mmCIF file of C-alpha atoms and ligand atoms in Angstrom:
data_model
loop_
_atom_site.group_PDB
_atom_site.id
_atom_site.type_symbol
_atom_site.label_atom_id
_atom_site.label_comp_id
_atom_site.label_asym_id
_atom_site.label_seq_id
_atom_site.Cartn_x
_atom_site.Cartn_y
_atom_site.Cartn_z
ATOM 1 C CA MET A 1 -0.952 31.607 15.800
ATOM 2 C CA ARG A 2 -1.519 30.627 19.913
ATOM 3 C CA CYS A 3 -2.007 27.215 21.740
ATOM 4 C CA LYS A 4 -5.934 26.840 22.238
ATOM 5 C CA LYS A 5 -5.138 26.101 26.433
ATOM 6 C CA CYS A 6 -2.435 28.347 27.246
ATOM 7 C CA PRO A 7 -0.096 31.998 25.725
ATOM 8 C CA HIS A 8 2.945 29.526 23.884
ATOM 9 C CA GLN A 9 3.146 29.630 20.675
ATOM 10 C CA ALA A 10 1.322 26.449 18.400
ATOM 11 C CA ALA A 11 3.945 23.566 17.432
ATOM 12 C CA ILE A 12 0.753 21.598 16.192
ATOM 13 C CA LYS A 13 -1.768 22.078 14.319
ATOM 14 C CA LEU A 14 -4.884 18.781 15.248
ATOM 15 C CA GLN A 15 -7.288 19.531 12.334
ATOM 16 C CA ARG A 16 -9.560 16.889 13.768
ATOM 17 C CA HIS A 17 -10.302 18.237 17.671
ATOM 18 C CA ASN A 18 -10.039 21.970 15.448
ATOM 19 C CA ILE A 19 -7.323 23.277 17.981
ATOM 20 C CA ALA A 20 -3.931 24.091 18.379
ATOM 21 C CA LEU A 21 -0.845 23.169 21.570
ATOM 22 C CA CYS A 22 2.258 23.962 22.024
ATOM 23 C CA LYS A 23 4.739 21.218 22.661
ATOM 24 C CA THR A 24 3.760 20.829 25.575
ATOM 25 C CA CYS A 25 0.138 21.159 25.963
ATOM 26 C CA PHE A 26 0.403 18.724 22.844
ATOM 27 C CA THR A 27 2.811 16.338 24.999
ATOM 28 C CA GLU A 28 -0.267 16.034 28.145
ATOM 29 C CA PHE A 29 -2.673 16.256 25.239
ATOM 30 C CA VAL A 30 -0.983 12.351 24.100
ATOM 31 C CA HIS A 31 -0.960 11.311 27.159
ATOM 32 C CA THR A 32 -4.640 12.316 28.733
ATOM 33 C CA GLN A 33 -5.311 10.446 25.234
ATOM 34 C CA VAL A 34 -3.451 7.594 26.715
ATOM 35 C CA ALA A 35 -4.300 7.934 29.749
ATOM 36 C CA ARG A 36 -8.552 7.348 28.676
ATOM 37 C CA GLY A 37 -7.576 4.697 25.885
ATOM 38 C CA ILE A 38 -6.086 2.702 29.310
ATOM 39 C CA LYS A 39 -9.356 3.964 31.921
ATOM 40 C CA SER A 40 -12.456 3.386 29.330
ATOM 41 C CA GLN A 41 -10.598 0.054 27.491
ATOM 42 C CA GLN A 42 -9.988 -1.392 30.690
ATOM 43 C CA MET A 43 -6.373 -2.436 29.636
ATOM 44 C CA PHE A 44 -4.417 -2.058 33.225
ATOM 45 C CA ALA A 45 -4.533 -1.114 36.673
ATOM 46 C CA PRO A 46 -1.504 0.483 37.944
ATOM 47 C CA THR A 47 -0.077 -2.867 39.395
ATOM 48 C CA ASP A 48 -0.147 -4.922 36.319
ATOM 49 C CA ARG A 49 3.125 -6.228 34.627
ATOM 50 C CA ILE A 50 2.780 -4.224 31.593
ATOM 51 C CA LEU A 51 5.305 -5.992 28.059
ATOM 52 C CA VAL A 52 5.696 -4.008 25.354
ATOM 53 C CA ALA A 53 6.804 -5.406 21.961
ATOM 54 C CA VAL A 54 8.966 -2.594 20.930
ATOM 55 C CA SER A 55 10.020 -2.897 16.841
ATOM 56 C CA GLY A 56 12.214 0.304 17.093
ATOM 57 C CA GLY A 57 10.067 2.725 15.259
ATOM 58 C CA LYS A 58 8.086 5.685 16.229
ATOM 59 C CA ASP A 59 4.899 3.875 17.836
ATOM 60 C CA SER A 60 6.170 1.433 20.619
ATOM 61 C CA LEU A 61 9.138 3.194 21.632
ATOM 62 C CA THR A 62 6.967 6.566 22.379
ATOM 63 C CA LEU A 63 4.179 3.676 23.918
ATOM 64 C CA TRP A 64 7.041 2.382 26.280
ATOM 65 C CA GLY A 65 8.093 5.782 26.986
ATOM 66 C CA ILE A 66 5.294 7.292 27.666
ATOM 67 C CA LEU A 67 3.803 4.221 30.357
ATOM 68 C CA LEU A 68 7.181 4.577 32.097
ATOM 69 C CA LYS A 69 6.072 8.294 32.405
ATOM 70 C CA LEU A 70 2.543 7.627 33.825
ATOM 71 C CA GLY A 71 3.969 5.360 36.630
ATOM 72 C CA TYR A 72 3.495 1.498 35.022
ATOM 73 C CA GLN A 73 5.813 -1.086 35.292
ATOM 74 C CA THR A 74 6.365 -1.308 31.881
ATOM 75 C CA ASP A 75 9.322 -3.904 30.511
ATOM 76 C CA ALA A 76 10.276 -4.438 26.233
ATOM 77 C CA LEU A 77 10.711 -7.560 24.082
ATOM 78 C CA TYR A 78 12.272 -6.993 20.561
ATOM 79 C CA VAL A 79 12.026 -9.938 18.134
ATOM 80 C CA ASP A 80 14.806 -9.296 15.972
ATOM 81 C CA LEU A 81 14.016 -10.724 12.179
ATOM 82 C CA GLY A 82 17.330 -10.344 10.572
ATOM 83 C CA ILE A 83 16.463 -8.330 7.836
ATOM 84 C CA GLY A 84 19.800 -6.495 7.400
ATOM 85 C CA ASP A 85 20.814 -2.955 7.810
ATOM 86 C CA TYR A 86 16.886 -2.489 8.775
ATOM 87 C CA SER A 87 16.910 -4.508 11.691
ATOM 88 C CA LEU A 88 20.910 -4.407 12.319
ATOM 89 C CA GLN A 89 19.478 -0.301 12.795
ATOM 90 C CA SER A 90 16.103 -0.870 14.217
ATOM 91 C CA ARG A 91 18.069 -2.838 17.376
ATOM 92 C CA GLN A 92 19.986 0.314 18.089
ATOM 93 C CA LYS A 93 16.797 2.363 18.221
ATOM 94 C CA VAL A 94 15.856 -0.250 20.803
ATOM 95 C CA ASP A 95 18.972 -0.640 22.481
ATOM 96 C CA TYR A 96 19.101 3.054 22.818
ATOM 97 C CA PHE A 97 16.033 3.922 24.261
ATOM 98 C CA HIS A 98 16.707 1.021 26.920
ATOM 99 C CA GLU A 99 20.084 2.689 27.723
ATOM 100 C CA THR A 100 19.030 6.305 28.023
ATOM 101 C CA VAL A 101 15.429 6.585 28.905
ATOM 102 C CA ALA A 102 14.452 3.264 30.480
ATOM 103 C CA ARG A 103 16.639 1.398 32.299
ATOM 104 C CA ALA A 104 16.711 4.318 34.312
ATOM 105 C CA LEU A 105 13.425 4.313 35.541
ATOM 106 C CA GLY A 106 13.807 0.187 36.262
ATOM 107 C CA ALA A 107 12.770 -1.917 32.676
ATOM 108 C CA LYS A 108 13.993 -4.635 31.248
ATOM 109 C CA LEU A 109 14.828 -5.031 27.941
ATOM 110 C CA HIS A 110 14.048 -8.803 26.010
ATOM 111 C CA ILE A 111 15.807 -9.681 22.829
ATOM 112 C CA HIS A 112 14.559 -12.714 20.840
ATOM 113 C CA THR A 113 16.711 -13.101 18.210
ATOM 114 C CA LEU A 114 15.370 -15.187 14.975
ATOM 115 C CA ALA A 115 19.410 -15.924 14.042
ATOM 116 C CA GLU A 116 19.662 -17.543 17.142
ATOM 117 C CA ASN A 117 16.679 -19.671 17.940
ATOM 118 C CA GLU A 118 14.628 -20.478 15.073
ATOM 119 C CA GLY A 119 18.270 -20.495 12.806
ATOM 120 C CA ALA A 120 17.653 -18.061 10.608
ATOM 121 C CA GLY A 121 16.008 -14.861 9.086
ATOM 122 C CA VAL A 122 12.847 -14.511 8.560
ATOM 123 C CA LYS A 123 12.780 -13.561 4.817
ATOM 124 C CA GLU A 124 15.331 -17.490 4.723
ATOM 125 C CA LEU A 125 12.119 -18.587 6.937
ATOM 126 C CA ALA A 126 9.928 -17.488 4.455
ATOM 127 C CA THR A 127 11.598 -18.995 1.819
ATOM 128 C CA MET A 128 12.482 -22.379 2.686
ATOM 129 C CA MET A 129 8.320 -22.507 3.923
ATOM 130 C CA HIS A 130 7.650 -21.280 0.447
ATOM 131 C CA ARG A 131 5.293 -18.455 2.109
ATOM 132 C CA PRO A 132 5.624 -14.400 2.031
ATOM 133 C CA THR A 133 7.847 -13.068 4.518
ATOM 134 C CA CYS A 134 5.295 -10.827 5.426
ATOM 135 C CA SER A 135 2.919 -13.672 6.415
ATOM 136 C CA THR A 136 5.306 -15.787 8.115
ATOM 137 C CA CYS A 137 6.816 -12.738 9.842
ATOM 138 C CA GLY A 138 3.638 -11.785 10.852
ATOM 139 C CA THR A 139 2.737 -15.232 12.856
ATOM 140 C CA MET A 140 6.612 -15.213 14.258
ATOM 141 C CA LYS A 141 6.067 -11.822 16.381
ATOM 142 C CA ARG A 142 2.195 -12.673 17.368
ATOM 143 C CA TYR A 143 3.765 -16.327 18.639
ATOM 144 C CA HIS A 144 7.015 -14.642 20.260
ATOM 145 C CA PHE A 145 5.029 -11.796 21.761
ATOM 146 C CA ASN A 146 2.101 -13.762 23.203
ATOM 147 C CA ARG A 147 4.591 -16.804 24.572
ATOM 148 C CA THR A 148 7.343 -14.111 25.714
ATOM 149 C CA ALA A 149 4.913 -12.451 27.860
ATOM 150 C CA ILE A 150 2.966 -16.185 29.634
ATOM 151 C CA GLU A 151 6.371 -17.404 30.005
ATOM 152 C CA LYS A 152 7.547 -14.101 31.389
ATOM 153 C CA ASP A 153 4.582 -14.229 33.551
ATOM 154 C CA TYR A 154 2.957 -10.156 32.689
ATOM 155 C CA ASP A 155 0.008 -10.002 32.995
ATOM 156 C CA VAL A 156 -1.036 -7.813 29.631
ATOM 157 C CA MET A 157 0.826 -7.281 26.276
ATOM 158 C CA ALA A 158 1.033 -3.995 24.654
ATOM 159 C CA THR A 159 1.647 -3.138 20.662
ATOM 160 C CA GLY A 160 1.976 0.397 19.098
ATOM 161 C CA HIS A 161 -0.715 -0.237 16.807
ATOM 162 C CA ASN A 162 -2.088 3.359 16.274
ATOM 163 C CA LEU A 163 -5.524 4.626 14.819
ATOM 164 C CA ASP A 164 -4.446 4.892 11.051
ATOM 165 C CA ASP A 165 -3.788 0.703 11.443
ATOM 166 C CA GLU A 166 -6.912 0.204 13.390
ATOM 167 C CA ALA A 167 -8.669 1.889 10.362
ATOM 168 C CA ALA A 168 -6.414 0.337 7.959
ATOM 169 C CA ARG A 169 -7.112 -3.164 9.446
ATOM 170 C CA LEU A 170 -10.460 -2.285 9.727
ATOM 171 C CA LEU A 171 -11.154 -1.178 6.349
ATOM 172 C CA GLY A 172 -9.331 -4.464 5.013
ATOM 173 C CA ASN A 173 -11.314 -6.391 6.823
ATOM 174 C CA VAL A 174 -14.668 -4.590 5.476
ATOM 175 C CA LEU A 175 -13.565 -4.157 1.866
ATOM 176 C CA HIS A 176 -13.257 -8.354 1.474
ATOM 177 C CA TRP A 177 -15.883 -8.978 4.202
ATOM 178 C CA GLN A 178 -14.204 -10.747 6.623
ATOM 179 C CA THR A 179 -16.404 -10.436 9.465
ATOM 180 C CA LYS A 180 -15.158 -13.253 11.411
ATOM 181 C CA PHE A 181 -12.325 -11.318 12.004
ATOM 182 C CA LEU A 182 -14.330 -8.128 13.365
ATOM 183 C CA ASP A 183 -14.551 -9.263 16.716
ATOM 184 C CA LYS A 184 -11.209 -9.401 17.799
ATOM 185 C CA GLN A 185 -10.573 -5.681 16.400
ATOM 186 C CA THR A 186 -10.978 -4.089 19.651
ATOM 187 C CA PRO A 187 -7.889 -2.110 21.947
ATOM 188 C CA THR A 188 -8.429 -4.610 24.217
ATOM 189 C CA LEU A 189 -7.919 -8.504 23.743
ATOM 190 C CA PRO A 190 -8.661 -10.614 27.101
ATOM 191 C CA ALA A 191 -6.162 -13.425 27.319
ATOM 192 C CA SER A 192 -9.504 -15.899 26.723
ATOM 193 C CA MET A 193 -7.590 -19.395 28.474
ATOM 194 C CA ASP A 194 -4.861 -21.017 29.316
ATOM 195 C CA GLY A 195 -1.686 -19.482 27.522
ATOM 196 C CA PHE A 196 -2.912 -16.123 26.139
ATOM 197 C CA ALA A 197 -2.150 -12.968 27.861
ATOM 198 C CA LYS A 198 -4.298 -10.657 27.449
ATOM 199 C CA LYS A 199 -3.416 -8.227 24.807
ATOM 200 C CA VAL A 200 -3.851 -3.905 24.295
ATOM 201 C CA LYS A 201 -3.628 -1.247 21.851
ATOM 202 C CA PRO A 202 -3.553 2.389 24.311
ATOM 203 C CA LEU A 203 -2.613 3.893 20.659
ATOM 204 C CA TYR A 204 -5.657 3.357 18.972
ATOM 205 C CA ARG A 205 -7.096 6.902 19.858
ATOM 206 C CA LEU A 206 -3.781 9.045 17.828
ATOM 207 C CA THR A 207 -3.062 9.071 14.359
ATOM 208 C CA GLU A 208 0.529 8.246 13.197
ATOM 209 C CA ARG A 209 0.930 12.217 12.452
ATOM 210 C CA GLU A 210 -0.180 12.857 15.720
ATOM 211 C CA MET A 211 2.835 9.894 16.579
ATOM 212 C CA ALA A 212 5.618 11.213 14.573
ATOM 213 C CA ALA A 213 4.779 14.916 16.383
ATOM 214 C CA TYR A 214 4.928 13.513 19.737
ATOM 215 C CA ALA A 215 8.648 11.241 18.823
ATOM 216 C CA VAL A 216 10.067 14.839 17.105
ATOM 217 C CA ILE A 217 9.240 17.259 19.713
ATOM 218 C CA ASN A 218 10.174 14.949 23.150
ATOM 219 C CA LYS A 219 13.707 13.878 20.995
ATOM 220 C CA ILE A 220 13.183 10.014 20.799
ATOM 221 C CA SER A 221 14.833 8.529 17.876
ATOM 222 C CA TYR A 222 13.157 6.098 15.797
ATOM 223 C CA ILE A 223 13.730 4.364 12.838
ATOM 224 C CA VAL A 224 11.984 6.188 9.866
ATOM 225 C CA GLU A 225 12.269 3.348 7.288
ATOM 226 C CA GLU A 226 8.947 0.764 6.517
ATOM 227 C CA CYS A 227 10.543 -2.136 6.661
ATOM 228 C CA PRO A 228 11.846 -2.875 3.115
ATOM 229 C CA MET A 229 9.354 -5.872 2.952
ATOM 230 C CA ALA A 230 6.344 -4.075 3.400
ATOM 231 C CA LYS A 231 6.935 -1.874 0.166
ATOM 232 C CA GLY A 232 3.882 -2.634 -1.706
ATOM 233 C CA SER A 233 1.819 -3.931 1.115
ATOM 234 C CA LYS A 234 -2.033 -3.264 0.387
ATOM 235 C CA MET A 235 -2.330 -1.799 4.221
ATOM 236 C CA LEU A 236 -0.397 0.868 2.833
ATOM 237 C CA VAL A 237 -2.240 1.853 0.068
ATOM 238 C CA TYR A 238 -5.684 1.576 2.537
ATOM 239 C CA LYS A 239 -3.847 3.409 4.695
ATOM 240 C CA ASP A 240 -3.116 6.133 1.932
ATOM 241 C CA VAL A 241 -7.009 6.085 0.795
ATOM 242 C CA LEU A 242 -8.126 6.904 4.478
ATOM 243 C CA ASN A 243 -5.427 9.675 4.364
ATOM 244 C CA ARG A 244 -6.737 11.129 0.994
ATOM 245 C CA LEU A 245 -10.464 11.303 2.816
ATOM 246 C CA GLU A 246 -9.185 12.539 6.087
ATOM 247 C CA ALA A 247 -8.177 15.453 4.330
ATOM 248 C CA GLU A 248 -10.810 16.406 2.437
ATOM 249 C CA SER A 249 -12.908 15.468 5.988
ATOM 250 C CA PRO A 250 -10.900 15.199 9.027
ATOM 251 C CA GLY A 251 -11.896 13.217 11.659
ATOM 252 C CA THR A 252 -13.637 10.484 9.070
ATOM 253 C CA LYS A 253 -10.276 7.609 10.542
ATOM 254 C CA GLN A 254 -11.247 8.589 14.109
ATOM 255 C CA THR A 255 -15.151 8.247 12.890
ATOM 256 C CA PHE A 256 -14.507 5.287 11.389
ATOM 257 C CA TYR A 257 -13.072 3.436 13.549
ATOM 258 C CA TRP A 258 -14.435 4.527 17.183
ATOM 259 C CA LYS A 259 -18.246 4.061 15.609
ATOM 260 C CA PHE A 260 -16.814 0.051 14.850
ATOM 261 C CA LEU A 261 -15.874 0.218 18.393
ATOM 262 C CA ASP A 262 -19.590 1.881 20.035
ATOM 263 C CA LYS A 263 -21.100 -0.467 17.316
ATOM 264 C CA GLN A 264 -19.452 -3.871 18.986
ATOM 265 C CA LEU A 265 -20.143 -1.907 22.932
ATOM 266 C CA LYS A 266 -23.974 -2.708 21.897
ATOM 267 C CA GLU A 267 -24.531 -5.318 20.335
ATOM 268 C CA ALA A 268 -21.815 -6.742 23.236
ATOM 269 C CA THR A 269 -19.155 -8.573 21.187
ATOM 270 C CA SER A 270 -17.414 -8.283 23.758
ATOM 271 C CA ALA A 271 -14.634 -9.961 26.003
ATOM 272 C CA ALA A 272 -17.220 -13.457 26.653
ATOM 273 C CA THR A 273 -17.775 -13.668 23.769
ATOM 274 C CA ILE A 274 -14.211 -14.188 22.270
ATOM 275 C CA THR A 275 -13.377 -16.099 25.349
ATOM 276 C CA GLU A 276 -15.987 -18.531 24.704
ATOM 277 C CA LYS A 277 -15.754 -18.893 21.229
ATOM 278 C CA ASP A 278 -11.657 -19.161 21.672
ATOM 279 C CA GLN A 279 -12.808 -21.617 24.323
ATOM 280 C CA GLN A 280 -14.982 -23.412 22.000
ATOM 281 C CA ARG A 281 -12.798 -23.349 19.310
ATOM 282 C CA LEU A 282 -8.447 -23.643 20.228
ATOM 283 C CA HIS A 283 -6.597 -26.098 22.729
ATOM 284 C CA PRO A 284 -2.678 -26.901 23.724
ATOM 285 C CA CYS A 285 -0.497 -27.308 20.543
ATOM 286 C CA GLN A 286 1.073 -30.963 20.600
ATOM 287 C CA THR A 287 4.244 -29.787 19.937
ATOM 288 C CA CYS A 288 4.480 -26.450 21.410
ATOM 289 C CA ALA A 289 1.230 -25.831 23.863
ATOM 290 C CA GLN A 290 0.338 -22.541 22.435
ATOM 291 C CA PRO A 291 -3.314 -22.546 21.917
ATOM 292 C CA THR A 292 -4.035 -23.264 18.184
ATOM 293 C CA SER A 293 -7.522 -23.812 16.347
ATOM 294 C CA THR A 294 -5.430 -27.371 15.126
ATOM 295 C CA ASP A 295 -3.615 -30.638 16.189
ATOM 296 C CA ILE A 296 -0.230 -28.561 15.762
ATOM 297 C CA CYS A 297 0.199 -24.859 15.983
ATOM 298 C CA THR A 298 0.788 -23.001 12.664
ATOM 299 C CA TYR A 299 4.418 -21.678 14.279
ATOM 300 C CA CYS A 300 5.385 -25.192 15.151
ATOM 301 C CA LYS A 301 4.482 -26.473 11.644
ATOM 302 C CA MET A 302 6.340 -23.237 9.881
ATOM 303 C CA MET A 303 9.299 -24.892 11.916
ATOM 304 C CA ALA A 304 9.233 -28.411 11.065
ATOM 305 C CA LYS A 305 9.144 -27.599 7.789
ATOM 306 C CA ALA A 306 12.117 -24.955 7.613
ATOM 307 C CA LYS A 307 13.917 -27.532 9.357
ATOM 308 C CA VAL A 308 13.377 -30.535 6.519
ATOM 309 C CA THR A 309 14.126 -28.004 4.056
ATOM 310 C CA ALA A 310 17.263 -26.715 5.708
HETATM 311 P P1 LIG B 401 3.680 -3.807 12.510
HETATM 312 O O1 LIG B 401 2.905 -4.002 12.368
HETATM 313 O O2 LIG B 401 5.491 -2.957 11.429
HETATM 314 O O3 LIG B 401 3.251 -2.200 12.441
HETATM 315 O O4 LIG B 401 3.918 -2.905 14.220
HETATM 316 C C1 LIG B 401 2.756 -3.162 14.819
HETATM 317 C C2 LIG B 401 3.629 -2.820 16.414
HETATM 318 O O5 LIG B 401 4.036 -4.385 16.618
HETATM 319 C C3 LIG B 401 4.459 -2.437 16.593
HETATM 320 O O6 LIG B 401 3.880 -0.880 17.168
HETATM 321 C C4 LIG B 401 5.232 -2.780 17.726
HETATM 322 O O7 LIG B 401 4.205 -2.954 18.917
HETATM 323 C C5 LIG B 401 5.233 -4.432 17.074
HETATM 324 N N1 LIG B 401 6.377 -4.596 16.313
HETATM 325 C C6 LIG B 401 6.716 -5.037 15.005
HETATM 326 N N2 LIG B 401 7.767 -4.866 14.801
HETATM 327 C C7 LIG B 401 8.366 -5.377 16.183
HETATM 328 C C8 LIG B 401 9.775 -6.345 16.304
HETATM 329 N N3 LIG B 401 10.147 -7.039 14.842
HETATM 330 N N4 LIG B 401 9.704 -6.499 17.652
HETATM 331 C C9 LIG B 401 9.028 -6.392 18.569
HETATM 332 N N5 LIG B 401 8.067 -5.859 18.187
HETATM 333 C C10 LIG B 401 7.166 -5.612 16.436
HETATM 334 ZN ZN1 LIG B 402 3.447 -24.742 18.488
#
């Protein structure tokens, strides 16, 4: 099989676009998709300082590399959740990428370790708070992504969520008719009020399979294992269902998520609506000043409970 764009041997077939590409043209294709997403969703400008949250997985490390290649000033944040070997190995992958690729391009790596700052790893914290580990983990990560971006004065915070992640989340929200979450399922969220960083997902146009292929072709060393806490999660079930639909009709995931974005745009469920709603609903937490809808934010409530139980 030949590459659609040049005379070289094809390395990957993209069913949803009905094309096959060689390694170089595929790499180019991924960069173009990221650049197109950044522009069309008004994610950031060439002079903006970006903070990318890196987990050690293929998506976020690849995103860091691509943004640096495209010439953006991009530092990274790793949150060490203290999940045994899994966290140790993820940290090694993040450090290795920083040392071998990012540092030479002037990029910094920030590390936030739960065991040092919150007093325990996420599993132990969840047990103390009588809460499920995954929701505790989500709260911790979101809190520190936002807080670090604000405190260190970044213009925008990026995560490595890809098309599969966004389509699966949309499916979950639609299956349960959680329409109140739909407003915020766009690849760009505005800095709607003081204390909130602008948040972007530059990989929303690329599938999990494409990101894995990019990482392998470009020799990015990443942690392959899923988080041991995620086994049996609903998101994995939704992804599996969508993959089966995709195998029957290539392009299903893209149509599902992108048409949703078109609809949001037409109905003007836009940055202005999100900003207006957030400003009506949220105010600074009495303990830490991060935006929250109650007097004390979920993170501070959880930390208070963990201290009492410890
Ligand atoms: P996940 O929720 O694990 O699918 O991760 C989604 C995105 O969140 C990743 O692409 C990263 O950008 C970010 N992320 C997840 N875990 C971490 C972590 N431990 N430290 C920093 N960023 C993370
Ligand atoms: Zn707080």
